Short mmCIF file of C-alpha atoms (C1' of nucleotides) in Angstrom, two decimals:
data_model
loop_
_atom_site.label_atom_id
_atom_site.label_comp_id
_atom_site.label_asym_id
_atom_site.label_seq_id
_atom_site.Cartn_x
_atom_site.Cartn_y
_atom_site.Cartn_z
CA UNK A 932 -137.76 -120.14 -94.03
CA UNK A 933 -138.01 -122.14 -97.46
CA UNK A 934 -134.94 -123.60 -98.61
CA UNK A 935 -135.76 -122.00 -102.29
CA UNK A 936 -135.83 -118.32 -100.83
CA UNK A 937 -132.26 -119.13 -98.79
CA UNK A 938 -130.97 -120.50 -101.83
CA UNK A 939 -131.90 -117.49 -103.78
CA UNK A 940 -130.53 -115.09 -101.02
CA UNK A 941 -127.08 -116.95 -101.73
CA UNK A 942 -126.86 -117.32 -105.33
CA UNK A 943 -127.93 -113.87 -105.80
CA UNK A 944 -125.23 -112.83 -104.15
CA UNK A 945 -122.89 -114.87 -105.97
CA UNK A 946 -122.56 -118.14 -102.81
CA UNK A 947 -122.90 -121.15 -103.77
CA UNK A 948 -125.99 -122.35 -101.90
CA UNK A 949 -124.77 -125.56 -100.12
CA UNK A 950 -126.74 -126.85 -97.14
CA UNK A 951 -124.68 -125.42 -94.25
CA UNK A 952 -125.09 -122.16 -95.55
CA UNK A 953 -128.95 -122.61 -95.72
CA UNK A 954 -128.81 -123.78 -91.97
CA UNK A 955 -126.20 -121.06 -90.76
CA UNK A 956 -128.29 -118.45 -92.74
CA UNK A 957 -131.52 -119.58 -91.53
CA UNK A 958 -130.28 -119.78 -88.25
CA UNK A 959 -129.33 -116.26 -88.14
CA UNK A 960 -132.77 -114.92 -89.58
CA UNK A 961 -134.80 -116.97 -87.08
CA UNK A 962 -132.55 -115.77 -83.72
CA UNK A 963 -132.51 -112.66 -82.10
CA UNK A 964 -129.96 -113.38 -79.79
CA UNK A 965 -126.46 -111.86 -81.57
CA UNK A 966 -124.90 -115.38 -81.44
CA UNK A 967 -120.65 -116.23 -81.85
CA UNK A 968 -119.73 -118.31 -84.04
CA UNK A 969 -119.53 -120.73 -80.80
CA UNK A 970 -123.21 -120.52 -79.89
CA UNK A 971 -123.97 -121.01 -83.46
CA UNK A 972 -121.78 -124.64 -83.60
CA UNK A 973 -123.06 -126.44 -80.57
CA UNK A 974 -126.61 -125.58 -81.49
CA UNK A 975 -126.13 -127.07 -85.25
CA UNK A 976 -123.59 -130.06 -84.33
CA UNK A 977 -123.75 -131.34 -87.51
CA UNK A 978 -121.78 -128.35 -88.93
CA UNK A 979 -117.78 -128.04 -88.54
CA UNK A 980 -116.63 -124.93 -86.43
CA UNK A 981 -114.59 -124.12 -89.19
CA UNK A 982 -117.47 -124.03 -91.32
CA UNK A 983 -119.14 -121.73 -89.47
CA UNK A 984 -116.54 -119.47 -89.24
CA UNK A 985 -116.25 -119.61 -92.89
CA UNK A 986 -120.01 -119.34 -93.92
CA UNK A 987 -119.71 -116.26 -91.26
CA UNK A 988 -117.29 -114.74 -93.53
CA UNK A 989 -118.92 -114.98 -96.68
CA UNK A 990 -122.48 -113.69 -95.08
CA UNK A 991 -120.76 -110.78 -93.69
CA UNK A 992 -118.93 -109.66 -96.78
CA UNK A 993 -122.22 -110.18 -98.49
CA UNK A 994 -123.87 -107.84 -96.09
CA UNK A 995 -126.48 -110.45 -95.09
CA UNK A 996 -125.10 -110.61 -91.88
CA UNK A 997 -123.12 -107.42 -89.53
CA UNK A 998 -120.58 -108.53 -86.81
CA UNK A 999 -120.75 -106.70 -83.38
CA UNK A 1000 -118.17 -106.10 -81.21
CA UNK A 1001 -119.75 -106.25 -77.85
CA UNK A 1002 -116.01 -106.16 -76.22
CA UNK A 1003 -116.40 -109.80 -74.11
CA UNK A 1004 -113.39 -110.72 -76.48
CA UNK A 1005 -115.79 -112.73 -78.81
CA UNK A 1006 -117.34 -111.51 -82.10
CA UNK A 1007 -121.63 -111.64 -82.20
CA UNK A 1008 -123.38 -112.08 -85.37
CA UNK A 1009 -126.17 -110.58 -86.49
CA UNK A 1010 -128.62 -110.52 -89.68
CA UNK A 1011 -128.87 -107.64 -91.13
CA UNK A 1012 -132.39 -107.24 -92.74
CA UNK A 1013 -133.05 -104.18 -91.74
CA UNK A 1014 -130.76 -101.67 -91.43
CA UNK A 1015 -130.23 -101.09 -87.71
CA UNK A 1016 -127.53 -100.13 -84.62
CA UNK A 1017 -126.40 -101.75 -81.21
CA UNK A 1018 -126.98 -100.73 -77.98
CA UNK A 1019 -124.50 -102.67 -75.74
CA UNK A 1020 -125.23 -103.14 -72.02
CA UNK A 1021 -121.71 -102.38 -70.49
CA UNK A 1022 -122.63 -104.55 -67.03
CA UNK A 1023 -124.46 -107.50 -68.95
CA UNK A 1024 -123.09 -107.47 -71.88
CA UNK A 1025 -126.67 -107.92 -73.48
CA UNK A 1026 -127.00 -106.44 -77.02
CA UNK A 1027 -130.29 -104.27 -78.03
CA UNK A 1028 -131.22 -103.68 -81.25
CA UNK A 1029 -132.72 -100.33 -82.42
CA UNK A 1030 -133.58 -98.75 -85.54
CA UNK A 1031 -135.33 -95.91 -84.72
CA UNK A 1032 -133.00 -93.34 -86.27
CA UNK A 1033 -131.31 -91.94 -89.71
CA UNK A 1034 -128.14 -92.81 -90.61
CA UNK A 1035 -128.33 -90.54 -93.68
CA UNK A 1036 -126.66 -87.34 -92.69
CA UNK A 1037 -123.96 -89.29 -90.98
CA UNK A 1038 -122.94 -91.58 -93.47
CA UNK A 1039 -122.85 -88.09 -95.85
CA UNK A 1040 -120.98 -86.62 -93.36
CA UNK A 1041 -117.70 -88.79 -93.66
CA UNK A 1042 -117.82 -89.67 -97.44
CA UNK A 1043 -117.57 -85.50 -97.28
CA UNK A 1044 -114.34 -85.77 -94.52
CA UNK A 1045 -112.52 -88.55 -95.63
CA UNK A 1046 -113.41 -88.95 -100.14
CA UNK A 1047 -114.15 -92.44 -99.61
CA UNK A 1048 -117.65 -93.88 -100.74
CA UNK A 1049 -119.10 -95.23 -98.04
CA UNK A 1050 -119.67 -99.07 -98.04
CA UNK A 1051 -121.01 -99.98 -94.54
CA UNK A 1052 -120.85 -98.85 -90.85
CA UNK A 1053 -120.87 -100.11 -87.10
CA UNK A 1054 -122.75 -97.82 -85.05
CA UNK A 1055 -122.83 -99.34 -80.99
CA UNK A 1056 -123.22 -97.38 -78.27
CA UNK A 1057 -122.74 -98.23 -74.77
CA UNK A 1058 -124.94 -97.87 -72.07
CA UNK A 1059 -125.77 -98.51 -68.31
CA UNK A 1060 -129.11 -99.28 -66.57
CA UNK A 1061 -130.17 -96.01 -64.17
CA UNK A 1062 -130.51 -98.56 -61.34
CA UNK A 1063 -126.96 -99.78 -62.01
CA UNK A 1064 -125.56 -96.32 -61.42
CA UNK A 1065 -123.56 -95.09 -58.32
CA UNK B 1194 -96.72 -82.46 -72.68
CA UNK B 1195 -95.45 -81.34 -68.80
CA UNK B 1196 -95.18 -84.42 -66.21
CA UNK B 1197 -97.78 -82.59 -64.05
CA UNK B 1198 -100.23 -81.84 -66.33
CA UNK B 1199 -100.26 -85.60 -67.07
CA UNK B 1200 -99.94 -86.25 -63.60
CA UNK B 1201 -103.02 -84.14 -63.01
CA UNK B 1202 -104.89 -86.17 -65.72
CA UNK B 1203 -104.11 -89.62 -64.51
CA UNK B 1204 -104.77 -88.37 -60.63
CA UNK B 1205 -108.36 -86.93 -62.08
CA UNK B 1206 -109.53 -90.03 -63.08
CA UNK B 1207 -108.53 -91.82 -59.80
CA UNK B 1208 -105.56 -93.61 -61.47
CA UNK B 1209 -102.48 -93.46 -59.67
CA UNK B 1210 -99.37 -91.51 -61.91
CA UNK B 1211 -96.99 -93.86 -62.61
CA UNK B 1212 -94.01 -93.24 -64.97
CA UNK B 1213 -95.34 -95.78 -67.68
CA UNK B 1214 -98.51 -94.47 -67.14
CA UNK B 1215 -97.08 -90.85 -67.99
CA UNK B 1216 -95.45 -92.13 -71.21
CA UNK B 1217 -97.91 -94.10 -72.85
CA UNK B 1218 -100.50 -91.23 -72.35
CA UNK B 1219 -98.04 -88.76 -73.87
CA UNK B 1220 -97.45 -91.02 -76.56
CA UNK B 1221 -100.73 -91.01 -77.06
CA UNK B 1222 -101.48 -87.56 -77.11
CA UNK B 1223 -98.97 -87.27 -79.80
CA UNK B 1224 -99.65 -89.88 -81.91
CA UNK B 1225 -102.35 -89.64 -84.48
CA UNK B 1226 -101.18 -93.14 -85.80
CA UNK B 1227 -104.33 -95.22 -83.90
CA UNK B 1228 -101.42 -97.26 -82.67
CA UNK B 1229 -101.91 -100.92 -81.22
CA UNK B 1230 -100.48 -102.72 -77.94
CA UNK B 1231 -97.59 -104.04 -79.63
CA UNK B 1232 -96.71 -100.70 -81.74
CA UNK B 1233 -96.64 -98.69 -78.65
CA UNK B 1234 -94.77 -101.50 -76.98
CA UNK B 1235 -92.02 -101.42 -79.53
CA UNK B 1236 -91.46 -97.86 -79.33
CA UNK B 1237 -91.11 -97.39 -75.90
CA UNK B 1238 -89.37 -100.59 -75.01
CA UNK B 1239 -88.24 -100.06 -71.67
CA UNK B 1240 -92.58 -100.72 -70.67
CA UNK B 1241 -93.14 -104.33 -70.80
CA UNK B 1242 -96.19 -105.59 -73.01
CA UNK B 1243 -98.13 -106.93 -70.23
CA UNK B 1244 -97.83 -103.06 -68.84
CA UNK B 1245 -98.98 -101.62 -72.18
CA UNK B 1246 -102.33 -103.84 -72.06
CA UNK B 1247 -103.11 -102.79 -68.09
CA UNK B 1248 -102.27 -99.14 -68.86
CA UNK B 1249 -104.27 -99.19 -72.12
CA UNK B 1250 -107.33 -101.03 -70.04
CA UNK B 1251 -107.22 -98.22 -67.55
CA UNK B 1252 -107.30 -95.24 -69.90
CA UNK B 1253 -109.96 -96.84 -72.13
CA UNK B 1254 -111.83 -97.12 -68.66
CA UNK B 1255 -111.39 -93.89 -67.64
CA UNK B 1256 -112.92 -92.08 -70.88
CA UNK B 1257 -109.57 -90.95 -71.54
CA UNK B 1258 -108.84 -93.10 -74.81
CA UNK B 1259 -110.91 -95.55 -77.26
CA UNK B 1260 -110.73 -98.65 -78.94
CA UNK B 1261 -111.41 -98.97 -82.60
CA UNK B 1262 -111.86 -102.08 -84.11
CA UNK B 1263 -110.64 -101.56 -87.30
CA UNK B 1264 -110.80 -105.56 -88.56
CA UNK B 1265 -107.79 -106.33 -89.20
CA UNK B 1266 -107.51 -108.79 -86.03
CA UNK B 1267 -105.86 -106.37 -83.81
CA UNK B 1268 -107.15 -103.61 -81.33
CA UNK B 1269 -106.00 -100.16 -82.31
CA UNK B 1270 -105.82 -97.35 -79.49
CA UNK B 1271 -106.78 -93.57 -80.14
CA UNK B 1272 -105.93 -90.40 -77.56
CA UNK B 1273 -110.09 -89.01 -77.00
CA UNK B 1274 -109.36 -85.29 -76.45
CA UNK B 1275 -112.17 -84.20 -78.92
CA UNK B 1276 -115.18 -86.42 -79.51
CA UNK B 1277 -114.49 -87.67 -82.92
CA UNK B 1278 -115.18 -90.91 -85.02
CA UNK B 1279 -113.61 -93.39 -87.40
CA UNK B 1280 -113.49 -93.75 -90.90
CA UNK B 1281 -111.63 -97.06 -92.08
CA UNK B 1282 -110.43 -97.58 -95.70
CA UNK B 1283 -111.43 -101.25 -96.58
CA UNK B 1284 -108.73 -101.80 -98.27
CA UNK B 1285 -106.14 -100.73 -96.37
CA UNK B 1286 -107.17 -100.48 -93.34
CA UNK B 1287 -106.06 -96.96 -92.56
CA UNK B 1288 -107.85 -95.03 -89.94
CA UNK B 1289 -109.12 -91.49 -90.69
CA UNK B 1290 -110.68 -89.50 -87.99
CA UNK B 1291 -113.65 -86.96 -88.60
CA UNK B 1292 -115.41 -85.07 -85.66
CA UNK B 1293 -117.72 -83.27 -88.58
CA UNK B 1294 -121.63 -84.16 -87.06
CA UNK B 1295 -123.19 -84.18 -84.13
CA UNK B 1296 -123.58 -87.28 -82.55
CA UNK B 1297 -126.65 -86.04 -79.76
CA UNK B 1298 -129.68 -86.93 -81.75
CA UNK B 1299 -128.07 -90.31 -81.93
CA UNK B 1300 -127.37 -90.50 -78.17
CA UNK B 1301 -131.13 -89.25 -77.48
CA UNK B 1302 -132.39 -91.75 -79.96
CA UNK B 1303 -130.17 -94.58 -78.39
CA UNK B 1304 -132.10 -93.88 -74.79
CA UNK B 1305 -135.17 -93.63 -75.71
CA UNK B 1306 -134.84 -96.94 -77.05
CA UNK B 1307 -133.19 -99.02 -74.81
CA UNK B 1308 -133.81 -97.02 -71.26
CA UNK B 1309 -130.05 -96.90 -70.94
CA UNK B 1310 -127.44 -93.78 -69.77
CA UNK B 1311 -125.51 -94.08 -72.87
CA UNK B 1312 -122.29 -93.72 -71.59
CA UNK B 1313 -119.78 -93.99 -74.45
CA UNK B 1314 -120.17 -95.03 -78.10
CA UNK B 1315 -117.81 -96.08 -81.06
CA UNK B 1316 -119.00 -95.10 -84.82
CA UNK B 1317 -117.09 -96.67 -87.37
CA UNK B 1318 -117.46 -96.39 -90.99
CA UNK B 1319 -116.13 -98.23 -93.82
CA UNK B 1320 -115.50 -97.02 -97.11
CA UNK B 1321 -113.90 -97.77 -100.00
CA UNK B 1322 -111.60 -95.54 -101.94
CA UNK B 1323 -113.55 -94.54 -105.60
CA UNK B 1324 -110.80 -95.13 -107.71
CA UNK B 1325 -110.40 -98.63 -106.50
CA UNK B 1326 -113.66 -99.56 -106.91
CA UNK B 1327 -114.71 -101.47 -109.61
"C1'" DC C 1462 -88.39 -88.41 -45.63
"C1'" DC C 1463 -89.51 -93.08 -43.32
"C1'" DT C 1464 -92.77 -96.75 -42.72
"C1'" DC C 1465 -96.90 -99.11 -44.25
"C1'" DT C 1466 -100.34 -100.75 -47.33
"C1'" DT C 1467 -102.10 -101.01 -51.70
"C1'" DT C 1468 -101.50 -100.90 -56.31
"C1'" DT C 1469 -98.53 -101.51 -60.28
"C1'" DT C 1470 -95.04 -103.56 -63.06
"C1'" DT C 1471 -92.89 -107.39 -65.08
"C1'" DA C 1472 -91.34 -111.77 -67.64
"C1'" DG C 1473 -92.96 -115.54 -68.98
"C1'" DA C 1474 -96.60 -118.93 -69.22
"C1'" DA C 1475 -101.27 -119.80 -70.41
"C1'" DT C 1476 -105.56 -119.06 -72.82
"C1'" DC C 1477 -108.65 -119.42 -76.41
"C1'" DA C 1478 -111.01 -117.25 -80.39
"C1'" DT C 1479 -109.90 -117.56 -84.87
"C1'" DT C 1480 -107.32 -119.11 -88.95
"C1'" DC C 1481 -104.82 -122.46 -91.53
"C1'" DT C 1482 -103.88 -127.02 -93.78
"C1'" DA C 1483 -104.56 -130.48 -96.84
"C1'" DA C 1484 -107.53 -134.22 -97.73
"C1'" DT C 1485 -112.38 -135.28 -98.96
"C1'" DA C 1486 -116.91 -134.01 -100.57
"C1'" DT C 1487 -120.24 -131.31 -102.95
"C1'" DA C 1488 -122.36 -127.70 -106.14
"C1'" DA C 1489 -122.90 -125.89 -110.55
"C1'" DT C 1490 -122.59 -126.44 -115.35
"C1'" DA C 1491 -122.45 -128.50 -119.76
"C1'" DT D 321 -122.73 -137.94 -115.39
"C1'" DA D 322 -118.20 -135.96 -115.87
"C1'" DT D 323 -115.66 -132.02 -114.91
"C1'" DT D 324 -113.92 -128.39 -112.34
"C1'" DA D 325 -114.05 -125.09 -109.05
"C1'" DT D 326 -115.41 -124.34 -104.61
"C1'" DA D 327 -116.83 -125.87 -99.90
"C1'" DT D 328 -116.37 -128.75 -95.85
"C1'" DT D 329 -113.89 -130.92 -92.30
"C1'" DA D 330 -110.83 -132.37 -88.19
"C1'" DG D 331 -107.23 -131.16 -86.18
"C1'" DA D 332 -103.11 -128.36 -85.82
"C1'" DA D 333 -101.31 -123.76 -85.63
"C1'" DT D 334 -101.44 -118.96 -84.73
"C1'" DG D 335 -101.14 -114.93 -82.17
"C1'" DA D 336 -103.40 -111.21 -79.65
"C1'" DT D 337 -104.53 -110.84 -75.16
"C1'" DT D 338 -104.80 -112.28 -70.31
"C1'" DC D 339 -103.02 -114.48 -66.28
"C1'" DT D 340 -99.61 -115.47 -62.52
"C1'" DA D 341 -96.90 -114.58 -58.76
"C1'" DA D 342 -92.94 -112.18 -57.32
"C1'" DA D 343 -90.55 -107.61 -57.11
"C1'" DA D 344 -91.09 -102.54 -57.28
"C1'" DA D 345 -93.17 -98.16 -56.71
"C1'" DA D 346 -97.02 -94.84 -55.37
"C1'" DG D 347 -99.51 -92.45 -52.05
"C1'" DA D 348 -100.93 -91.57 -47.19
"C1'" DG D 349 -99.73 -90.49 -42.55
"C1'" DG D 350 -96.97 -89.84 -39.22
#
DNA sequence: CCTCTTTTTTAGAATCATTCTAATATAATA
DNA sequence: TATTATATTAGAATGATTCTAAAAAAGAGG
């Protein structure tokens, strides 16, 4: 990815665009593999853990990136270029991605039972592989 | 709720009916307050912590209760008698529950795309209250 | 209602992902 | 290039959750 087009993803958004952020951001875009914020430090060990937990933060409230809770204990990050859901392998752990269905009615559905505008959503669903089953 | 209709629950599921057991289901049942570990621990001090966490563990296993991750660092429990879902004020934090839609096209979606029983799911929503946005 | 065996409970210690601190460095702007 | 606000960093601190190992209770079968 071009450093100009990460840099414009930032600023647009209001980040300053320092180098780690281009890295971590970049990072995120070019993996499909729902890294922690651990993974993400010992591959780039020129950036502070701290850092990346911080960068984290600012990507997720900027709605570049979701967090998943895939229940090992540790949070998984995720870029969110397309709006998408979880599937979460409950033996393996391993997250799928899918996108294959509309949100619309749903997210319509609560700003009707609870007057809040909606701003964002986690939608993960567990499942098990048919050969796993008793 | 009578000791042997939560007896009968517990026993269902293949858990054995212990007293704490009994208790922190019942509390459960009759909380709507999406309580964590250490909330239910402080109101029914005479079950240790450590108990609280095993029971919880157990019920969550067992389909009879959820987790809800409501970001605010801390694991928040919820009785499952009717499938319902989370709606959580940004702000605040505050957990509202809606059961208004019907999750199965999302289920059917979810395994056709990943070849996976889906065997639970969590939907969480986030929304912010209008007259506090900007 | 007595064993017996397995499972559960418990207090306290341990873990470890995440957050905090406060000193240094860098980005954005004029 | 100076200024100022914001970001980065190493290391310490936090705190929710899990672990440990010993004592207690549940459930099954006589």
């Amino acid at each position: 990815m071009p450093d100009q087009k990460l840099r414009n993803m930032l600023q647009k958004r209001g980040l300053k665009a320092t180098s780690q952020r281009m890295i971590i951001l970049d990072y995120l875009m070019s993996h499909k593999t729902h890294p922690t914020a651990e993974m993400i430090h010992a591959d780039l060990q020129t950036i502070s853990l701290a850092t990346v937990y911080n960068t984290l933060e600012k990507l997720v409230d900027s709605g570049l990136v979701v967090v998943i809770d895939s229940h090992d204990d540790k949070r998984h990050f995720d870029y969110y270029g397309e709006p998408h859901y979880h599937i979460i392998n409950q033996k393996t752990h391993e997250i799928i991605d899918a996108n294959n269905f509309d949100v619309q009615p749903l997210l319509d559905a609560a700003r009707k039972a609870s007057g809040l505008n909606i701003s964002g959503y986690h939608i993960e669903l567990y499942g098990v592989d048919p050969k796993d089953a008793k």
